[in-house]
mmCIF file of C-alpha atoms in Angstrom:
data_model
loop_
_atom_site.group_PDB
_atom_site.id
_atom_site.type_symbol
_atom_site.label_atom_id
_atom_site.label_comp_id
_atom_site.label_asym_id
_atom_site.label_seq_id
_atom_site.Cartn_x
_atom_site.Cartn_y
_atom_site.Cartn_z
ATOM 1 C CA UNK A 1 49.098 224.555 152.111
ATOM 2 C CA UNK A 2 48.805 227.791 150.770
ATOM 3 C CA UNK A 3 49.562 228.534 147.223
ATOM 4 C CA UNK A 4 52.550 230.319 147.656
ATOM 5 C CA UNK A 5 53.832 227.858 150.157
ATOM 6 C CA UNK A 6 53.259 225.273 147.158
ATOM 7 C CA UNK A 7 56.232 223.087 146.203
ATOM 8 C CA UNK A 8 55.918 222.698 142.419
ATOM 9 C CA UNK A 9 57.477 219.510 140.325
ATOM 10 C CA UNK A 10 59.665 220.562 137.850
ATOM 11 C CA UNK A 11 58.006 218.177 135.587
ATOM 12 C CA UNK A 12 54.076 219.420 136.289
ATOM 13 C CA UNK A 13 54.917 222.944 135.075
ATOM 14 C CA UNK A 14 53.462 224.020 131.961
ATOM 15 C CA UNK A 15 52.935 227.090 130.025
ATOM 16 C CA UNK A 16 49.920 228.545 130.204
ATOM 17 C CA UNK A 17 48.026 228.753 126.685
ATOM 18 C CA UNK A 18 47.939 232.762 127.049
ATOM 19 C CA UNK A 19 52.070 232.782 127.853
ATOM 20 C CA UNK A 20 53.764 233.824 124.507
ATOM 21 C CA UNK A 21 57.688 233.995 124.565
ATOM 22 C CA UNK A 22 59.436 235.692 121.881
ATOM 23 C CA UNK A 23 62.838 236.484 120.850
ATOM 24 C CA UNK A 24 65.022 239.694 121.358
ATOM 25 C CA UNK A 25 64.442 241.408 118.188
ATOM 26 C CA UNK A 26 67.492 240.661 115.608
ATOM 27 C CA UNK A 27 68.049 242.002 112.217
ATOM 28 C CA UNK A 28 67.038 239.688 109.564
ATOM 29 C CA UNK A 29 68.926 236.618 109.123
ATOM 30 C CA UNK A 30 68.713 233.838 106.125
ATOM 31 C CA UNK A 31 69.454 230.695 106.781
ATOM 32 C CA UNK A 32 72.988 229.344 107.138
ATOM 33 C CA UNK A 33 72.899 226.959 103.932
ATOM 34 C CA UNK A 34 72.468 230.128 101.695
ATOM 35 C CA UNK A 35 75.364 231.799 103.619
ATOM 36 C CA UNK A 36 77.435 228.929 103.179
ATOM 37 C CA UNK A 37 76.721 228.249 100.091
ATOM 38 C CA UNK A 38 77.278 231.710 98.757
ATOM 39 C CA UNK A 39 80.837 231.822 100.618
ATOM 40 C CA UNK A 40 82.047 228.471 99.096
ATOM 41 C CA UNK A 41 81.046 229.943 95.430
ATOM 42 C CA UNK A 42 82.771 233.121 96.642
ATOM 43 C CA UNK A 43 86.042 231.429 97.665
ATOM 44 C CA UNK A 44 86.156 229.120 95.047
ATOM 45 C CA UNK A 45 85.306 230.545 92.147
ATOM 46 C CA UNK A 46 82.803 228.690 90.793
ATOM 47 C CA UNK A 47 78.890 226.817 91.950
ATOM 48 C CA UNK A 48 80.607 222.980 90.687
ATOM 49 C CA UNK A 49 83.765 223.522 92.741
ATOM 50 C CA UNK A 50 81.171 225.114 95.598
ATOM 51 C CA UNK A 51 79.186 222.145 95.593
ATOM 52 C CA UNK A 52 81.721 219.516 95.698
ATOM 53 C CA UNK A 53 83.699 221.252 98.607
ATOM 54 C CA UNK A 54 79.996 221.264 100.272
ATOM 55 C CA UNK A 55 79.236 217.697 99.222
ATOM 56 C CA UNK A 56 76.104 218.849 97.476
ATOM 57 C CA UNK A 57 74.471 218.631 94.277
ATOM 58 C CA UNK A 58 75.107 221.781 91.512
ATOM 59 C CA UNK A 59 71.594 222.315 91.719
ATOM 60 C CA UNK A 60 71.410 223.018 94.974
ATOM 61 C CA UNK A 61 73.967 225.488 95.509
ATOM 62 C CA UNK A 62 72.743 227.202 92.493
ATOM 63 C CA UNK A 63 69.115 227.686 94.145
ATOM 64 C CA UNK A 64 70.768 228.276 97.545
ATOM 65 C CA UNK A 65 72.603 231.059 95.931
ATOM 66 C CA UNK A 66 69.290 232.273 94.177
ATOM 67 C CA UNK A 67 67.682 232.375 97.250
ATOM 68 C CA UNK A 68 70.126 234.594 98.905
ATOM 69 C CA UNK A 69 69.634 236.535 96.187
ATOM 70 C CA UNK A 70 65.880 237.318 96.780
ATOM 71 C CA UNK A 71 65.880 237.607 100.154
ATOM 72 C CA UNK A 72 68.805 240.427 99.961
ATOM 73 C CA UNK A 73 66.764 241.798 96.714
ATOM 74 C CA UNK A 74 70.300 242.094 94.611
ATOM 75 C CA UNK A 75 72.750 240.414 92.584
ATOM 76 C CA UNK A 76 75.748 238.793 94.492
ATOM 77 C CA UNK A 77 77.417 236.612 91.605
ATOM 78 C CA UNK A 78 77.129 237.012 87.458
ATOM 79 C CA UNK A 79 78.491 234.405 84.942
ATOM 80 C CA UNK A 80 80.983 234.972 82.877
ATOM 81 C CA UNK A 81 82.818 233.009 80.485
ATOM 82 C CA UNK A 82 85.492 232.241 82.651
ATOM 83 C CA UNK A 83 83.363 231.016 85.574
ATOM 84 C CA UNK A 84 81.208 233.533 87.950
ATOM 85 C CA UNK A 85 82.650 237.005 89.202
ATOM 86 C CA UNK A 86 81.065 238.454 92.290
ATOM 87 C CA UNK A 87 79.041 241.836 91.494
ATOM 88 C CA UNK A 88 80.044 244.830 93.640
ATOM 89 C CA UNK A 89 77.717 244.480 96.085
ATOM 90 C CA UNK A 90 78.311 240.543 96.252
ATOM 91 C CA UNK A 91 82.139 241.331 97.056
ATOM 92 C CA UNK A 92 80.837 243.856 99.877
ATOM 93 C CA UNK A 93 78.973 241.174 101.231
ATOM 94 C CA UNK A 94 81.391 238.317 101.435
ATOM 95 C CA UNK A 95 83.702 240.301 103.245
ATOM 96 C CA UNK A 96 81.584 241.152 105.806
ATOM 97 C CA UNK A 97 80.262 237.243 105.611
ATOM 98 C CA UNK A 98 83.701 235.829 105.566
ATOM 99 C CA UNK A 99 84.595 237.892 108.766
ATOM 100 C CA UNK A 100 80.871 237.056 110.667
ATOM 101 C CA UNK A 101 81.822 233.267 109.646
ATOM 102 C CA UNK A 102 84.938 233.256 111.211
ATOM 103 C CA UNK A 103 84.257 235.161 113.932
ATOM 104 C CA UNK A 104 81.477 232.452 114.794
ATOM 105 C CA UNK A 105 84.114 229.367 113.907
ATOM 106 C CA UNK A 106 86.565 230.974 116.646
ATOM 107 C CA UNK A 107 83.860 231.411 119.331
ATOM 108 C CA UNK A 108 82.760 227.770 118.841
ATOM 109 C CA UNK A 109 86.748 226.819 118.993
ATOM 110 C CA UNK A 110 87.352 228.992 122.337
ATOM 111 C CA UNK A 111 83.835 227.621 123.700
ATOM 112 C CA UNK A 112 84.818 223.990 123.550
ATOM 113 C CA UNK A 113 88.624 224.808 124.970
ATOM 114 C CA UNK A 114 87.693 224.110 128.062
ATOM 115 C CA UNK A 115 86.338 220.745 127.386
ATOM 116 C CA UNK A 116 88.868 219.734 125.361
ATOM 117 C CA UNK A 117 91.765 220.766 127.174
ATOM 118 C CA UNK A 118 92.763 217.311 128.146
ATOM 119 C CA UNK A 119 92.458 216.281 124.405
ATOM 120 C CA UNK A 120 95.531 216.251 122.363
ATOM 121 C CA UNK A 121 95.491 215.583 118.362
ATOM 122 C CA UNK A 122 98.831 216.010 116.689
ATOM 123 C CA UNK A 123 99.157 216.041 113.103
ATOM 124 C CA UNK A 124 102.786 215.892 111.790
ATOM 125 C CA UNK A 125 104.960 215.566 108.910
ATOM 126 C CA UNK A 126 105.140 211.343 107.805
ATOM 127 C CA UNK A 127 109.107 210.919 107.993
ATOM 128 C CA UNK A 128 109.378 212.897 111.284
ATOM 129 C CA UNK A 129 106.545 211.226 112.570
ATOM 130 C CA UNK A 130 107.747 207.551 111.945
ATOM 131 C CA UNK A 131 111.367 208.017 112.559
ATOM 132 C CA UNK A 132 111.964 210.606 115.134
ATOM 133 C CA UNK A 133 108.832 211.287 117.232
ATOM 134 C CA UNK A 134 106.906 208.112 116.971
ATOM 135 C CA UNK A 135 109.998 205.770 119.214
ATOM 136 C CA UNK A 136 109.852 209.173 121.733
ATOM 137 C CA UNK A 137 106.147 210.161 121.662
ATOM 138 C CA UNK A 138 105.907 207.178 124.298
ATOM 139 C CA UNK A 139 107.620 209.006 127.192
ATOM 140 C CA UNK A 140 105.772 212.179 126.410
ATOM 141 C CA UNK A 141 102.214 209.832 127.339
ATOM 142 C CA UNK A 142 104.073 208.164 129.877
ATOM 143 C CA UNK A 143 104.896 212.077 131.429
ATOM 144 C CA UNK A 144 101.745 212.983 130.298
ATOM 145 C CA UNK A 145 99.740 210.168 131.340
ATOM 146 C CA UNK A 146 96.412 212.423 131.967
ATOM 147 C CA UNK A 147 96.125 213.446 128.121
ATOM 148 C CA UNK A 148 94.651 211.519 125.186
ATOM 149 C CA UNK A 149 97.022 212.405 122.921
ATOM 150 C CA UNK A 150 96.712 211.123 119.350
ATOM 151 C CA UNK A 151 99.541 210.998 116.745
ATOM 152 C CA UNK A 152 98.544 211.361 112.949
ATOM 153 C CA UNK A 153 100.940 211.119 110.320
ATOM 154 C CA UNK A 154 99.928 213.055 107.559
ATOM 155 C CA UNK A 155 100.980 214.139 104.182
ATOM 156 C CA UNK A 156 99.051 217.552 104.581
ATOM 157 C CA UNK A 157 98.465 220.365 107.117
ATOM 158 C CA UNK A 158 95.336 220.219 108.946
ATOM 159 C CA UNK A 159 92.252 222.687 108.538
ATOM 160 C CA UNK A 160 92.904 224.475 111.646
ATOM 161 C CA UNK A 161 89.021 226.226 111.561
ATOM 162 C CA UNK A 162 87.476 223.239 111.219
ATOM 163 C CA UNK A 163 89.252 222.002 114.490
ATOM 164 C CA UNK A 164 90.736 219.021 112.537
ATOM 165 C CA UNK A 165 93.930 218.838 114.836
ATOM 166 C CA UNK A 166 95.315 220.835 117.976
ATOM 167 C CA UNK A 167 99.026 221.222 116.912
ATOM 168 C CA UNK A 168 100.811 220.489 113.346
ATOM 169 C CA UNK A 169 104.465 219.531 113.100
ATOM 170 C CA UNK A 170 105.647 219.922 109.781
ATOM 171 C CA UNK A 171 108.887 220.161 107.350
ATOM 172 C CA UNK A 172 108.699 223.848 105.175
ATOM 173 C CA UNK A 173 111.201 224.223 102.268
ATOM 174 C CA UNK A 174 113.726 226.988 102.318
ATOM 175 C CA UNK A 175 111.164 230.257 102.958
ATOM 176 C CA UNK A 176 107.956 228.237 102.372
ATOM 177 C CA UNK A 177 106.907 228.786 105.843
ATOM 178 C CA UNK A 178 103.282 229.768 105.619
ATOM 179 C CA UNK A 179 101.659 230.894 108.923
ATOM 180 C CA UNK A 180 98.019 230.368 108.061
ATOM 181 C CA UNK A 181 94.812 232.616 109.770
ATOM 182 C CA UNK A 182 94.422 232.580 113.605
ATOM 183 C CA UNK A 183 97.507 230.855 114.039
ATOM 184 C CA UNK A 184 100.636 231.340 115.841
ATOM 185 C CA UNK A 185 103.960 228.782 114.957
ATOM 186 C CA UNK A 186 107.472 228.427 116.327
ATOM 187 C CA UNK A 187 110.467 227.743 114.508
ATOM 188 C CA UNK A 188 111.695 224.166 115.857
ATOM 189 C CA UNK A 189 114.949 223.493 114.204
ATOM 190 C CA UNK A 190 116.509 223.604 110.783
ATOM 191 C CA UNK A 191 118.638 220.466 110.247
ATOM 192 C CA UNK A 192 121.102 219.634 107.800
ATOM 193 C CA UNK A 193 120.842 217.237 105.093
ATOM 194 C CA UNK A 194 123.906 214.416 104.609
ATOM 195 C CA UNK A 195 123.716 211.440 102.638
ATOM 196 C CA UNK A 196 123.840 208.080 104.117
ATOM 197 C CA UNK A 197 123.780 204.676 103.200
ATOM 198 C CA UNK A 198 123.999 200.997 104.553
ATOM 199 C CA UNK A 199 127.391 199.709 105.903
ATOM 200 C CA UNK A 200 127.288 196.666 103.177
ATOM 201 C CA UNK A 201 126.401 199.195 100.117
ATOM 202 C CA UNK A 202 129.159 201.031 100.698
ATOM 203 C CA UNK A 203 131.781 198.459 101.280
ATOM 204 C CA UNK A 204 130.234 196.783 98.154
ATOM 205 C CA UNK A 205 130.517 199.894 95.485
ATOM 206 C CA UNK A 206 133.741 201.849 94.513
ATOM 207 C CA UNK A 207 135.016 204.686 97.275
ATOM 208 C CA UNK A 208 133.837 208.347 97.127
ATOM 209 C CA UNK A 209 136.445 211.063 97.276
ATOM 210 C CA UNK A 210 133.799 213.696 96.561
ATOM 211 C CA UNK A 211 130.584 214.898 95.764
ATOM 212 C CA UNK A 212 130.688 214.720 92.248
ATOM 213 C CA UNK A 213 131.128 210.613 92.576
ATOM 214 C CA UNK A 214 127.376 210.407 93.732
ATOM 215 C CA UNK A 215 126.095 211.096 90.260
ATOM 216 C CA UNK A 216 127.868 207.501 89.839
ATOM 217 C CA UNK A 217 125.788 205.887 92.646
ATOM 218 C CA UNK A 218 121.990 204.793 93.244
ATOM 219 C CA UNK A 219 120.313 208.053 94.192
ATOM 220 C CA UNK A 220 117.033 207.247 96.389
ATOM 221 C CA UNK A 221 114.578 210.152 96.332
ATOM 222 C CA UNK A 222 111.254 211.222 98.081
ATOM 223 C CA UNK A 223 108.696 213.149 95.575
ATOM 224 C CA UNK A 224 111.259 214.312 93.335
ATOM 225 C CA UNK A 225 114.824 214.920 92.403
ATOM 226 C CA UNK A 226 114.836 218.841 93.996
ATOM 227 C CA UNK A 227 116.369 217.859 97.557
ATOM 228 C CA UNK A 228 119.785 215.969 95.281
ATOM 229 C CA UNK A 229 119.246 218.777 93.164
ATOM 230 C CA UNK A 230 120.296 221.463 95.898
ATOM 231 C CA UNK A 231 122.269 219.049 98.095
ATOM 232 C CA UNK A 232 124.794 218.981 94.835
ATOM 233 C CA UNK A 233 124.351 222.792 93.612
ATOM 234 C CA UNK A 234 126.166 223.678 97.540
ATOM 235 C CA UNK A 235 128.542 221.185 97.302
ATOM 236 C CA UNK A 236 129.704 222.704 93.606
ATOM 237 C CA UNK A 237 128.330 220.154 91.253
ATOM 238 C CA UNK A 238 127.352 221.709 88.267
ATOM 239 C CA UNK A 239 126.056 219.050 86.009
ATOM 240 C CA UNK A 240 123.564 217.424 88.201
ATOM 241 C CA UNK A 241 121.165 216.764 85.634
ATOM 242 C CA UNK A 242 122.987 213.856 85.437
ATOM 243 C CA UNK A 243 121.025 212.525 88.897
ATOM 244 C CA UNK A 244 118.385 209.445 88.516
ATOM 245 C CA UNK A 245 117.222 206.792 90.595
ATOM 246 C CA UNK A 246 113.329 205.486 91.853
ATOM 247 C CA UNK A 247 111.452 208.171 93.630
ATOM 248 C CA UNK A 248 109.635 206.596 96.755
ATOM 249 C CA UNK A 249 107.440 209.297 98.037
ATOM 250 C CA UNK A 250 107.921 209.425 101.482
ATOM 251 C CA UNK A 251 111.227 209.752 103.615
ATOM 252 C CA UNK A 252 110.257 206.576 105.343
ATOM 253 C CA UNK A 253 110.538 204.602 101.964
ATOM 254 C CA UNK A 254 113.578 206.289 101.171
ATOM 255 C CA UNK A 255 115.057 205.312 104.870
ATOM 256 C CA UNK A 256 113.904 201.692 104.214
ATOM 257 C CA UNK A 257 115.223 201.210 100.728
ATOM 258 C CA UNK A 258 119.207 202.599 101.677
ATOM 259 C CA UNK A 259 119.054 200.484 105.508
ATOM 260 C CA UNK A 260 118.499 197.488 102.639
ATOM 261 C CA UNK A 261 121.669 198.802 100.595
ATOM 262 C CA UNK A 262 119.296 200.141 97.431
ATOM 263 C CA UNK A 263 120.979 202.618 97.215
ATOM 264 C CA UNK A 264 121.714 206.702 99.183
ATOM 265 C CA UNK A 265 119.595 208.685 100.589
ATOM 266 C CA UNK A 266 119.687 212.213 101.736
ATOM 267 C CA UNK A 267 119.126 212.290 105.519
ATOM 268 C CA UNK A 268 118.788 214.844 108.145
ATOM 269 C CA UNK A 269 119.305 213.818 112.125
ATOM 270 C CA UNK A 270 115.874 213.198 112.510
ATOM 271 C CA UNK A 271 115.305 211.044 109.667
ATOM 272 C CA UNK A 272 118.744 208.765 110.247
ATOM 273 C CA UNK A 273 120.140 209.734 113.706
ATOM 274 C CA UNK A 274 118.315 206.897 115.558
ATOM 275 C CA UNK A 275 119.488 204.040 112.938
ATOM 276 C CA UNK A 276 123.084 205.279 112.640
ATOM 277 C CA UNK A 277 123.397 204.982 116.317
ATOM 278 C CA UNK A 278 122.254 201.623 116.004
ATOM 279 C CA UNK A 279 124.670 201.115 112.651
ATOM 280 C CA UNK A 280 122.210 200.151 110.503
ATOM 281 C CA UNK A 281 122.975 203.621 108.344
ATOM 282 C CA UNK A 282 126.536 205.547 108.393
ATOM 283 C CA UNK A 283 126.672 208.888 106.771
ATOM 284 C CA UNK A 284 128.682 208.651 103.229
ATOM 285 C CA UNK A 285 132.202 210.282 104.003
ATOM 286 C CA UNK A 286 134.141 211.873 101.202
ATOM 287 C CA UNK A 287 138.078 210.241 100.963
ATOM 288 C CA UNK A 288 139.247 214.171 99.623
ATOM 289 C CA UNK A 289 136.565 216.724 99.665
ATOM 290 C CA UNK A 290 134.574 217.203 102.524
ATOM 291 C CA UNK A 291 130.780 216.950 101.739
ATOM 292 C CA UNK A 292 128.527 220.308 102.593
ATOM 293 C CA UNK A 293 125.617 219.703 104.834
ATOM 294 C CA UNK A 294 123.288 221.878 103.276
ATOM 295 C CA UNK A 295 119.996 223.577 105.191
ATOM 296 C CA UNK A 296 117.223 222.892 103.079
ATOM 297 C CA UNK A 297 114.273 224.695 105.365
ATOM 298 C CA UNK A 298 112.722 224.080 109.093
ATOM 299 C CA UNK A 299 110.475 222.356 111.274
ATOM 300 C CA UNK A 300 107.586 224.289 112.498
ATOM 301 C CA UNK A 301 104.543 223.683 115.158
ATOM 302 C CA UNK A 302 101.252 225.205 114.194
ATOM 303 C CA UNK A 303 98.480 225.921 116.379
ATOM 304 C CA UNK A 304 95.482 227.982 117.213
ATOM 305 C CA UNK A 305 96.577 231.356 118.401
ATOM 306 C CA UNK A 306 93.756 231.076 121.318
ATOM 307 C CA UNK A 307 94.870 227.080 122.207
ATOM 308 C CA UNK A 308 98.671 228.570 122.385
ATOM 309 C CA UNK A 309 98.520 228.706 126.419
ATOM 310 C CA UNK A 310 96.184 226.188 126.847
ATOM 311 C CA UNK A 311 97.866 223.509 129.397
ATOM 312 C CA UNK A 312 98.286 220.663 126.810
ATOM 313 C CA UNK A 313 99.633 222.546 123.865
ATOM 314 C CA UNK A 314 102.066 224.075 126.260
ATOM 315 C CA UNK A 315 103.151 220.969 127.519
ATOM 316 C CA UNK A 316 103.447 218.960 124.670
ATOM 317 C CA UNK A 317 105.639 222.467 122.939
ATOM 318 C CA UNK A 318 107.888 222.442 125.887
ATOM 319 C CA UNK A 319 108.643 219.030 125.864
ATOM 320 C CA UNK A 320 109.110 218.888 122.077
ATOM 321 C CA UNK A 321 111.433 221.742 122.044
ATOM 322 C CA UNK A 322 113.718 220.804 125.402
ATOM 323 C CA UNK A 323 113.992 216.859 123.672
ATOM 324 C CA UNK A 324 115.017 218.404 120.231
ATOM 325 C CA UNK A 325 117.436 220.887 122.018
ATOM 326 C CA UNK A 326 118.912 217.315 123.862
ATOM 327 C CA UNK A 327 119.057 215.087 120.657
ATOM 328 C CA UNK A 328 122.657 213.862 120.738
ATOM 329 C CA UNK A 329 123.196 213.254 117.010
#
């Protein structure tokens, strides 16, 4: 056969010894551990709080950051006694770095878009999570059968450039709402907050004809005493200092402990709505002065500004907005 007729295995092809292959030229380029070591001291002020967001030894971010050094030939960072400052040039540098670093985190988050579009991880707020879209996020699967969606209750917002979640759900104080880098959110709702209680605590404690009669009652609170705090400043209640009771953390806890009769809780229609249908919970009625349903701040979904579109983010937005929209209570 001749050779150029020759049908070559893939496998049987070799190099020859003479064939040298080299790279497009590229301007220099150290290493990524100095780069990223350099932009954790940068952003955090500091080579111990560097190397324990980098899981790494002081040592070694020191000579990582002594190695950048040489091979740029200046000084990036100098000690002081406050911690390390970046020099001039070093605060030149990381903005360009920051930017390059970035840049490459969003081409590696568009690249695997594709892949991934079937893949659905939702991070969310713990009380809205467990009471309002945990019993619903079944119908969304059952709709949605040909996602793997995942449903994470979590106290804290995901890193969205490390590709920790797709879409956050969250609860923002009044005009706390934070839209972080590469991002883009919508506005979901912003309920108001009643109190509410168990049918048997209330028929068991003396009648409320206002506000003011709370401070007399078992006050049930999440992290703190801020959410009573406000709830009595709009409903005129000057001398709320005057408000105790156990702190439980989480809205869940709080929604547990007043369904037992421990006490009242402040509710909004996604923490209580689905148990005062049932009648486990009523919402505490003043006898002679209405009770103000104060807004306290919104619900929000996060997500990547480039996964905005994409089909699964889309659908899970539009079916999380239309069933809010819908909810009766």
């Amino acid at each position: 056969m001749p050779a150029s007729k020759a049908k070559l295995e893939p496998s049987l092809i070799k190099a020859s010894p003479a064939a040298h292959i080299s790279l497009p030229p590229r301007k220099g380029l150290p290493h990524m551990s100095l780069l990223r070591a350099f932009d954790a001291v940068a952003r955090l002020g500091g080579i111990r709080r560097a190397a324990e967001a980098l899981s790494l030894d002081h040592a070694g971010v020191s000579r990582n950051v002594r190695a950048l050094e040489a091979w740029t030939g200046t000084t990036l960072i100098k000690k002081t006694g406050k911690g390390v400052v970046l020099t001039d040039v070093g605060l030149r540098f990381h903005i360009q770095l920051a930017s390059a670093l970035d840049a490459i985190a969003d081409a590696t988050t568009s690249a695997s878009v594709v892949a991934t579009d079937n893949r659905l991880r939702i991070w969310c707020s713990p009380g809205f999570a467990v009471q309002w879209l945990s019993p619903r996020f079944g119908g969304f699967r059952a709709t949605y059968s040909h996602l793997d969606a995942v449903l994470r209750p979590s106290d804290f917002s995901p890193d969205f450039g490390a590709d920790e979640a797709d879409i956050d759900v969250r609860y923002f104080p009044v005009a706390s709402v934070v839209r972080p880098r590469n991002t883009r959110l919508i506005e979901l709702c912003a309920p108001a907050q009643f109190p509410v209680a168990s049918p048997d605590y209330l028929e068991q404690h003396q009648k409320i004809r206002g506000a003011r009669d709370l401070l007399h009652h078992v006050l049930l609170h999440e992290a703190d005493i801020g959410d009573w705090q406000s709830w009595f400043v709009a409903n005129g209640v000057a001398d709320h200092q005057r408000i105790s009771g156990p702190k439980l953390w989480h809205a869940t806890l709080t929604m547990e402990a007043a369904r037992q009769g421990q006490g009242i809780a402040l509710a909004t229609r996604f923490m209580a709505g689905d148990e005062i249908a049932r009648g486990r919970l009523v919402e505490v009625i003043a006898d002679e002065h209405p009770l103000v349903r104060p807004v306290q701040g919104p619900y929000v979904l996060i997500t990547r500004a480039e996964r905005w579109n994409s089909r699964s983010v889309a659908q899970f937005r539009s079916w999380l907005v239309k069933l809010i929209d819908e909810d009766a209570y």
